[in-house]
């Protein structure tokens, strides 16, 4: 059985001549969404090889890493997590709709050629992000309860 996963979304009906470039990111009328992760999970995701991301920003106020993704991805996140069998597991992973690239406090991976948000493989990115969020939570729990091992042998 095969599943069809929709491709990246683009702003419908916006001719390319009407798009603006902001810091190397082409902005249409709808802009972009962002996947928001804790700093631990986000930085671990960036260290992984084979995971292609678009632009990545760090928000110093919230301490979160924000991965720019195509418009509409935030809305798809809950269903995608369910489909990837992460449903029901508490993760520090959220979708933020209508992200404005000008809000980025610090670019960890700045926008540029080869790093466009619309070329992100959303399924692989969300799968890797969910894995790193889960690992960060396990590490956090282990640090809090050093006396209790995570598993018994």
CSV table of C-alpha atoms in Angstrom, one decimal:
chain,number,residue,atom,x,y,z
A,1,UNK,CA,0.0,0.0,0.0
A,2,UNK,CA,1.3,3.4,-0.8
A,3,UNK,CA,0.4,6.8,0.7
A,4,UNK,CA,0.4,10.0,-1.1
A,5,UNK,CA,1.9,12.9,0.8
A,6,UNK,CA,1.2,16.3,-0.7
A,7,UNK,CA,4.3,18.3,-1.9
A,8,UNK,CA,5.4,21.6,-0.6
A,9,UNK,CA,2.8,24.4,-0.6
A,10,UNK,CA,3.3,27.7,-2.3
A,11,UNK,CA,1.3,30.8,-2.1
A,12,UNK,CA,-1.5,30.2,-4.6
A,13,UNK,CA,-2.0,32.7,-7.4
A,14,UNK,CA,1.0,34.8,-6.6
A,15,UNK,CA,3.1,35.4,-9.8
A,16,UNK,CA,6.8,35.3,-9.2
A,17,UNK,CA,7.2,38.9,-10.2
A,18,UNK,CA,5.0,39.9,-7.2
A,19,UNK,CA,7.1,38.1,-4.7
A,20,UNK,CA,9.7,39.9,-2.6
A,21,UNK,CA,13.0,38.8,-1.3
A,22,UNK,CA,13.7,39.3,2.4
A,23,UNK,CA,17.1,38.2,3.5
A,24,UNK,CA,17.4,35.7,0.7
A,25,UNK,CA,13.9,34.3,1.3
A,26,UNK,CA,11.3,34.8,-1.3
A,27,UNK,CA,8.1,35.9,0.3
A,28,UNK,CA,4.7,35.5,-1.3
A,29,UNK,CA,1.4,36.6,0.2
A,30,UNK,CA,1.1,33.7,2.6
A,31,UNK,CA,4.8,33.6,3.7
A,32,UNK,CA,6.1,30.6,5.5
A,33,UNK,CA,5.3,28.4,8.5
A,34,UNK,CA,7.8,27.3,11.1
A,35,UNK,CA,8.4,24.1,13.0
A,36,UNK,CA,9.3,25.1,16.6
A,37,UNK,CA,11.5,22.8,18.7
A,38,UNK,CA,13.4,23.2,22.0
A,39,UNK,CA,17.0,24.3,21.6
A,40,UNK,CA,18.3,20.8,22.6
A,41,UNK,CA,16.3,19.0,20.0
A,42,UNK,CA,16.8,21.7,17.3
A,43,UNK,CA,20.5,21.7,17.6
A,44,UNK,CA,20.7,17.9,17.7
A,45,UNK,CA,18.6,17.9,14.5
A,46,UNK,CA,21.0,20.3,12.8
A,47,UNK,CA,23.9,18.0,13.7
A,48,UNK,CA,22.3,15.0,12.0
A,49,UNK,CA,23.6,14.2,8.6
A,50,UNK,CA,21.1,13.5,5.8
A,51,UNK,CA,18.4,15.8,7.1
A,52,UNK,CA,17.9,18.7,4.7
A,53,UNK,CA,16.5,21.8,6.2
A,54,UNK,CA,15.5,25.2,4.9
A,55,UNK,CA,16.5,28.3,6.8
A,56,UNK,CA,16.8,27.9,10.6
A,57,UNK,CA,16.4,30.6,13.1
A,58,UNK,CA,17.0,30.7,16.9
A,59,UNK,CA,14.7,32.8,19.1
A,60,UNK,CA,16.6,33.9,22.2
A,61,UNK,CA,13.4,34.9,24.1
A,62,UNK,CA,11.8,31.5,24.0
A,63,UNK,CA,15.0,29.5,23.6
A,64,UNK,CA,13.5,27.7,20.6
A,65,UNK,CA,14.8,26.7,17.2
A,66,UNK,CA,12.5,27.5,14.3
A,67,UNK,CA,12.8,25.7,11.0
A,68,UNK,CA,11.2,27.5,8.0
A,69,UNK,CA,8.9,25.2,6.1
A,70,UNK,CA,6.4,25.7,3.3
A,71,UNK,CA,3.1,27.5,3.9
A,72,UNK,CA,0.4,25.1,5.2
A,73,UNK,CA,2.9,22.8,7.0
A,74,UNK,CA,1.9,23.9,10.5
A,75,UNK,CA,-1.7,22.9,9.7
A,76,UNK,CA,-0.5,19.5,8.5
A,77,UNK,CA,1.8,18.8,11.5
A,78,UNK,CA,-0.7,17.0,13.8
A,79,UNK,CA,-1.9,14.6,11.0
A,80,UNK,CA,1.7,14.0,9.8
A,81,UNK,CA,2.8,13.2,13.4
A,82,UNK,CA,-0.1,10.7,13.7
A,83,UNK,CA,0.7,9.2,10.3
A,84,UNK,CA,4.4,8.8,11.4
A,85,UNK,CA,3.1,7.0,14.5
A,86,UNK,CA,4.2,9.8,16.9
A,87,UNK,CA,0.5,10.6,17.8
A,88,UNK,CA,-0.2,10.5,21.5
A,89,UNK,CA,3.4,11.1,22.5
A,90,UNK,CA,4.1,14.4,24.1
A,91,UNK,CA,6.8,16.2,22.1
A,92,UNK,CA,8.1,19.7,22.3
A,93,UNK,CA,7.3,20.2,18.6
A,94,UNK,CA,4.8,22.7,17.3
A,95,UNK,CA,3.9,24.3,14.1
A,96,UNK,CA,3.7,28.1,13.8
A,97,UNK,CA,1.6,29.4,10.9
A,98,UNK,CA,2.4,32.6,9.0
A,99,UNK,CA,6.0,32.9,10.1
A,100,UNK,CA,7.7,36.2,9.0
A,101,UNK,CA,11.4,35.7,8.2
A,102,UNK,CA,12.1,39.2,9.5
A,103,UNK,CA,11.2,38.0,13.0
A,104,UNK,CA,14.3,35.8,13.2
A,105,UNK,CA,16.6,36.8,16.0
A,106,UNK,CA,19.6,34.8,14.9
A,107,UNK,CA,20.0,32.7,11.8
A,108,UNK,CA,21.6,29.4,12.5
A,109,UNK,CA,21.3,28.5,8.8
A,110,UNK,CA,20.6,31.6,6.9
A,111,UNK,CA,18.4,31.7,3.8
A,112,UNK,CA,20.3,31.2,0.6
A,113,UNK,CA,20.7,29.1,-2.5
A,114,UNK,CA,20.1,25.4,-1.9
A,115,UNK,CA,18.4,26.2,1.4
A,116,UNK,CA,14.9,27.2,0.3
A,117,UNK,CA,12.0,26.4,2.6
A,118,UNK,CA,9.8,25.3,-0.3
A,119,UNK,CA,12.3,22.5,-1.1
A,120,UNK,CA,12.1,20.8,2.3
A,121,UNK,CA,11.0,17.2,2.4
A,122,UNK,CA,8.5,17.7,5.1
A,123,UNK,CA,7.9,14.1,6.0
A,124,UNK,CA,11.6,13.4,6.6
A,125,UNK,CA,12.1,16.7,8.4
A,126,UNK,CA,9.1,16.1,10.8
A,127,UNK,CA,10.2,12.5,11.4
A,128,UNK,CA,13.7,13.6,12.3
A,129,UNK,CA,12.5,16.5,14.4
A,130,UNK,CA,10.1,14.2,16.4
A,131,UNK,CA,12.9,11.7,17.0
A,132,UNK,CA,15.2,14.5,18.3
A,133,UNK,CA,12.4,15.9,20.5
A,134,UNK,CA,11.8,12.5,22.0
A,135,UNK,CA,15.5,12.0,22.6
A,136,UNK,CA,15.8,15.4,24.2
A,137,UNK,CA,12.9,14.6,26.5
A,138,UNK,CA,14.6,11.3,27.5
A,139,UNK,CA,17.9,13.0,28.2
A,140,UNK,CA,16.1,15.7,30.3
A,141,UNK,CA,14.3,13.0,32.3
A,142,UNK,CA,17.5,11.1,32.9
A,143,UNK,CA,19.3,14.3,34.1
A,144,UNK,CA,16.4,15.0,36.6
A,145,UNK,CA,16.4,11.5,38.0
A,146,UNK,CA,20.0,10.3,38.1
A,147,UNK,CA,19.2,7.8,40.8
A,148,UNK,CA,16.7,5.9,38.6
A,149,UNK,CA,18.0,4.2,35.4
A,150,UNK,CA,16.0,4.4,32.3
A,151,UNK,CA,15.9,0.7,31.8
A,152,UNK,CA,16.6,-2.4,33.9
A,153,UNK,CA,18.6,-5.3,32.7
